[in-house]
Short mmCIF file of C-alpha atoms in Angstrom, two decimals:
data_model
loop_
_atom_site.label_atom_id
_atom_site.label_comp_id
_atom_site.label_asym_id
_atom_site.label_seq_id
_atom_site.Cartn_x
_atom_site.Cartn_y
_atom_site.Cartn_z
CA UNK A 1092 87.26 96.05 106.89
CA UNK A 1093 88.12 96.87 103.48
CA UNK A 1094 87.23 93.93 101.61
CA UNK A 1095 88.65 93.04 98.32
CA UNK A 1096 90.92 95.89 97.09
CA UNK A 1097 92.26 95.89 93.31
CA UNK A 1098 95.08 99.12 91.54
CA UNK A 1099 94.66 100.00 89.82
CA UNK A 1100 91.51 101.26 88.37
CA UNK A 1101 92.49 101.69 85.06
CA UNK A 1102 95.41 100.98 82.58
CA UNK A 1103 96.63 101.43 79.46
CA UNK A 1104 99.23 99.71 78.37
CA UNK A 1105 101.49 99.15 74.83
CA UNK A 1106 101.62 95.50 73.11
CA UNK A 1107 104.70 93.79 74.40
CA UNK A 1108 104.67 95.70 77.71
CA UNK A 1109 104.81 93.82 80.69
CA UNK A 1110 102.41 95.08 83.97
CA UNK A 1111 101.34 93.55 87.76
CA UNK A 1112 97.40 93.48 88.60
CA UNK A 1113 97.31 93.77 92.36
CA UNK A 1114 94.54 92.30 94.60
CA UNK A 1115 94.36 92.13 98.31
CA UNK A 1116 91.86 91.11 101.01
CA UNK A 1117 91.25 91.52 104.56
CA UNK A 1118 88.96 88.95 105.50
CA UNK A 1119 91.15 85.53 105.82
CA UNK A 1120 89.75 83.76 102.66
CA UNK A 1121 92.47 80.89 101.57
CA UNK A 1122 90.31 80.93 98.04
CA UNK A 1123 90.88 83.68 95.63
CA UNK A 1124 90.44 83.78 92.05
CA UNK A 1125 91.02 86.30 88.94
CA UNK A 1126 88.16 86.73 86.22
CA UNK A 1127 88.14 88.98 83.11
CA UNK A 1128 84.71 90.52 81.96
CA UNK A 1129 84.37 91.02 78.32
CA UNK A 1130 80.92 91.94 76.14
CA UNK A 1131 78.88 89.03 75.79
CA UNK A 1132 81.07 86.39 77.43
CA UNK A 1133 79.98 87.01 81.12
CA UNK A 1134 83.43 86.60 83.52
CA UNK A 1135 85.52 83.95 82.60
CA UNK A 1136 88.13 82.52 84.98
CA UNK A 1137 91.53 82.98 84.62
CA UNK A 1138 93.74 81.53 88.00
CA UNK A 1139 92.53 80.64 91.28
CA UNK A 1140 94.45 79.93 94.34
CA UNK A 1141 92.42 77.73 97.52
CA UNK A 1142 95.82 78.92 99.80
CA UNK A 1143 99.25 80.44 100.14
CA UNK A 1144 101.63 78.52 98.05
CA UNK A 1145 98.79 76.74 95.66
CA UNK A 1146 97.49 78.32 92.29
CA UNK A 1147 95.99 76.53 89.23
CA UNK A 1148 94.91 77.63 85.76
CA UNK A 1149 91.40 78.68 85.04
CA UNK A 1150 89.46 78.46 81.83
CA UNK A 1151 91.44 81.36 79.80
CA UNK A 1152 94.85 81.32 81.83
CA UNK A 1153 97.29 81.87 78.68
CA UNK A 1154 98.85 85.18 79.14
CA UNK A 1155 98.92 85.49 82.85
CA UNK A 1156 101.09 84.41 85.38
CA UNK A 1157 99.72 84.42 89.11
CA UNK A 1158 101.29 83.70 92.65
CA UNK A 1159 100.68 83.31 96.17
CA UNK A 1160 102.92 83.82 98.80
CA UNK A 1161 100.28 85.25 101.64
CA UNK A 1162 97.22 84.70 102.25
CA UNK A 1163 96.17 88.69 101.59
CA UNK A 1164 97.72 89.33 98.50
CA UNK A 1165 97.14 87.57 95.19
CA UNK A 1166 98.77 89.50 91.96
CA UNK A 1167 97.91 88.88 88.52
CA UNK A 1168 100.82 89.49 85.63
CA UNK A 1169 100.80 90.14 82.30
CA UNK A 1170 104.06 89.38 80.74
CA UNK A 1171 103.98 90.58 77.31
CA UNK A 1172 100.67 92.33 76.75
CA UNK A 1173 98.15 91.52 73.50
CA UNK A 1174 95.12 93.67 72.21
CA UNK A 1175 93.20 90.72 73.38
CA UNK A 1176 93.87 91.19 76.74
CA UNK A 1177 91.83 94.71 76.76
CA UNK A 1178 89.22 93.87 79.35
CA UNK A 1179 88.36 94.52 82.91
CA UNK A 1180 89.87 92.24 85.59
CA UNK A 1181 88.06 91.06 88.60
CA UNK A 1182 89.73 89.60 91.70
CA UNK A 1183 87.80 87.65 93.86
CA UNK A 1184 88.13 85.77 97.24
CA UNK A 1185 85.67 83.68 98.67
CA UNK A 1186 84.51 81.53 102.27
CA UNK A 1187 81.86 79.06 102.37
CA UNK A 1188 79.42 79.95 99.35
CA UNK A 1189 79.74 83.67 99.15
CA UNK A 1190 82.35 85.29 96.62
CA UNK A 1191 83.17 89.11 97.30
CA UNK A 1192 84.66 90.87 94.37
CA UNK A 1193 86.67 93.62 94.24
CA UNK A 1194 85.83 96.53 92.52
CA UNK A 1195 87.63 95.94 88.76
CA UNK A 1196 90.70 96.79 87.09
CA UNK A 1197 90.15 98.33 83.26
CA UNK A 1198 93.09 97.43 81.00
CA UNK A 1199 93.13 98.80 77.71
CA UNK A 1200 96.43 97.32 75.20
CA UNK A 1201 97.03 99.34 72.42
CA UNK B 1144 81.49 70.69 81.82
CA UNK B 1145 79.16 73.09 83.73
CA UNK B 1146 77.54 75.78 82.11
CA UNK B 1147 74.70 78.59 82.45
CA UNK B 1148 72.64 80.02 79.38
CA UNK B 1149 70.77 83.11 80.55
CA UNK B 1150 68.04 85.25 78.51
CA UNK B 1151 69.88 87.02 76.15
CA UNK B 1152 69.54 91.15 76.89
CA UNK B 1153 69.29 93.62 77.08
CA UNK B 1154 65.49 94.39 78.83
CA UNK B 1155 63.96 97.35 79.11
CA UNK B 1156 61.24 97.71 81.61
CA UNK B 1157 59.01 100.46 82.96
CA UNK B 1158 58.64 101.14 86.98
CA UNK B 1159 56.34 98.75 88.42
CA UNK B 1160 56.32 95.98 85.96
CA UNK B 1161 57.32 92.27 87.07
CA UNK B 1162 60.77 91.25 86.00
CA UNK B 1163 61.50 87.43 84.72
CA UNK B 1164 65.02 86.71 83.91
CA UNK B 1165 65.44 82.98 83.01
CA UNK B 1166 68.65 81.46 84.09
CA UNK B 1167 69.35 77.24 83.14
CA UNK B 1168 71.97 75.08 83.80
CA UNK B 1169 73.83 72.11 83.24
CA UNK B 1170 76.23 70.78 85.88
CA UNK B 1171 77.74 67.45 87.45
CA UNK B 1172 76.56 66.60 91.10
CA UNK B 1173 74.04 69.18 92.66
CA UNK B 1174 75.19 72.51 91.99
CA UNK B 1175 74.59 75.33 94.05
CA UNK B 1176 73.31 78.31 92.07
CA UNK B 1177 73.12 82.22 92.80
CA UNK B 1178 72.39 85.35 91.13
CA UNK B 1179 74.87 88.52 91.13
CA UNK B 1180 74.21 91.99 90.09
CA UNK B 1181 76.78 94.48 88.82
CA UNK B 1182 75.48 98.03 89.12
CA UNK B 1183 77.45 100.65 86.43
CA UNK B 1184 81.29 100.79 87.48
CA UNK B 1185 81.03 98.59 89.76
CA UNK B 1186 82.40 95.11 90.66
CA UNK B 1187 79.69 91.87 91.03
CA UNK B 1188 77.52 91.82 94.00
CA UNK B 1189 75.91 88.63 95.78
CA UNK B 1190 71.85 88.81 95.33
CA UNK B 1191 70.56 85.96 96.41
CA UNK B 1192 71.38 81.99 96.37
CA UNK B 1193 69.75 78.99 96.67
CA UNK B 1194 72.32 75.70 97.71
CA UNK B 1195 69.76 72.49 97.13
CA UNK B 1196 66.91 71.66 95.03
CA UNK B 1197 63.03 74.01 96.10
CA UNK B 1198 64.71 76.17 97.88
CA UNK B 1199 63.82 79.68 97.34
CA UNK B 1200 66.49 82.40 97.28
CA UNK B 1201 65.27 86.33 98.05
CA UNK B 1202 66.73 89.55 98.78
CA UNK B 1203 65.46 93.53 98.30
CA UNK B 1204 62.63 91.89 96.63
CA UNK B 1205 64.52 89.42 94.16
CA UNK B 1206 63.47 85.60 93.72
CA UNK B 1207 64.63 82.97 92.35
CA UNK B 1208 63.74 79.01 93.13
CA UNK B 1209 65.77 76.11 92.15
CA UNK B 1210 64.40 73.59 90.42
CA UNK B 1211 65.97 70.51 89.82
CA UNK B 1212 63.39 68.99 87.50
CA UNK B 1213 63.90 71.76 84.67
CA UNK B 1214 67.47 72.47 86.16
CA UNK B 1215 66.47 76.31 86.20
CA UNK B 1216 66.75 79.02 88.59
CA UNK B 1217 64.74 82.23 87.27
CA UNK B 1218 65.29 85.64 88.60
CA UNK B 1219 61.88 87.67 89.37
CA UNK B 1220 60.83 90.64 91.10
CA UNK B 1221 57.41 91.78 91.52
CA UNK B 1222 58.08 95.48 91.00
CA UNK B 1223 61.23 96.71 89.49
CA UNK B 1224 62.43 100.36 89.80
CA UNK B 1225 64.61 102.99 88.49
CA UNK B 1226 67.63 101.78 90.82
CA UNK B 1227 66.86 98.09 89.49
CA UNK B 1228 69.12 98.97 86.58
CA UNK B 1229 72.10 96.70 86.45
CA UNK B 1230 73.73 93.69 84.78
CA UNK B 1231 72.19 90.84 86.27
CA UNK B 1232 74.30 87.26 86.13
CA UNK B 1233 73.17 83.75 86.81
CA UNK B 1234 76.09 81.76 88.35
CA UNK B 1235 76.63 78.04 90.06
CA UNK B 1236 79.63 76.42 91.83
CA UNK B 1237 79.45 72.49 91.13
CA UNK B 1238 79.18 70.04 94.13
CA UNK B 1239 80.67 70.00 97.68
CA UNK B 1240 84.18 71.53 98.21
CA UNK B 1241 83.78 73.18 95.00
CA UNK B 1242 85.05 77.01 94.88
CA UNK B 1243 84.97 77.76 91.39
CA UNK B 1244 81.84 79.49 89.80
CA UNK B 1245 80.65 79.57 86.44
CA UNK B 1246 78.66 82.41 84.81
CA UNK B 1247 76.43 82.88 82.51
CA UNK B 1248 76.96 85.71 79.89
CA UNK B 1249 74.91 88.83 81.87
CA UNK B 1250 71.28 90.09 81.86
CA UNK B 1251 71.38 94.02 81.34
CA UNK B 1252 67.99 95.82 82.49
CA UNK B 1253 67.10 99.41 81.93
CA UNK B 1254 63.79 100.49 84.01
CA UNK B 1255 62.66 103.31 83.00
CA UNK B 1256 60.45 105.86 84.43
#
């Protein structure tokens, strides 16, 4: 049981490129979610999904594109990449009251 | 909208000595609340949670009770140590059916020996 997995660790990335967060779990959850964790701000949501199929915008979605198509997987994209996107990225899936995150994705944009 | 204001950081402690970390919140409905902990390079971990009002969440010697009347939820420990150190955040998800969670902006404690 692997949990919440997230690649990759780290990134750096050019403004203007273009790059694919991936996230998978192994434990059934239908909700999953993406945060980014900054200095000071705590983790701020950016896309959930509560099943295959179904995603909505979080509090700081603009920039990022999501989808579901299984219930595993759950990748976050960055389609033109800003300086202010340097952050780490958190995915998340959750059942009943318990949210398990995965271990974090470092993105650096230069 | 919901929202969490936690102590400001960071806290530096010595072995032994009894940890507060104040957590407060404002949210629709009746909120369950929780505290994570993020230990260096690593992603959030559950610590404890409390879903309705006087109920006490613990865990590895954590507590924290909710109260409704002052709409708080304060993180203690009797005795910190060394492997205490962490970023500690205050969190709630807002009525029944609700996944999301919101956060409150970190606690980081240093215990020193």
């Amino acid at each position: 049981n692997a949990g919440v997995t997230q690649t990759p660790k780290f990134q750096v990335l050019k403004t203007g490129q273009s790059m694919t967060l991936q996230c998978a779990q192994d434990m059934n959850h239908e909700y999953m979610s993406w945060y980014r964790q900054d200095p000071g701000m705590g983790l701020r949501l950016i896309h959930y999904s509560v099943g295959a199929g179904i995603t909505d915008q979080g509090e700081v979605p603009n920039g990022y594109n999501v989808s579901r198509s299984t219930t595993e997987d759950f990748p976050l994209r960055l389609l033109s990449a800003a300086p202010s996107q340097t952050s780490v990225y958190f995915c998340a899936s959750r059942s009943n009251y318990e949210q398990y995150f995965g271990p974090g994705t470092r993105l650096t944009v230069t | 909208g919901d929202s969490v204001t936690q102590m400001e950081g960071p806290v530096t402690l010595s072995e032994e000595a009894f940890l507060t970390i104040n957590c407060t919140y404002t949210a629709t409905g009746y909120p369950s609340l929780f505290w994570y902990v993020q230990y260096p390079g690593e992603g959030l971990q559950l610590l404890l949670k409390a879903t309705k009002a006087d109920d006490k969440g613990s865990n590895k010697g954590f507590e924290a009770t909710y109260r409704k009347e002052t709409t708080s939820f304060h993180l203690e420990k009797g005795s910190v140590q060394v492997s205490d150190s962490a970023v500690y955040f205050c969190a709630l998800s807002s009525g029944a059916g609700s996944y999301q969670l919101t956060f409150g902006k970190g606690t980081k404690l240093s215990v020193i020996p």
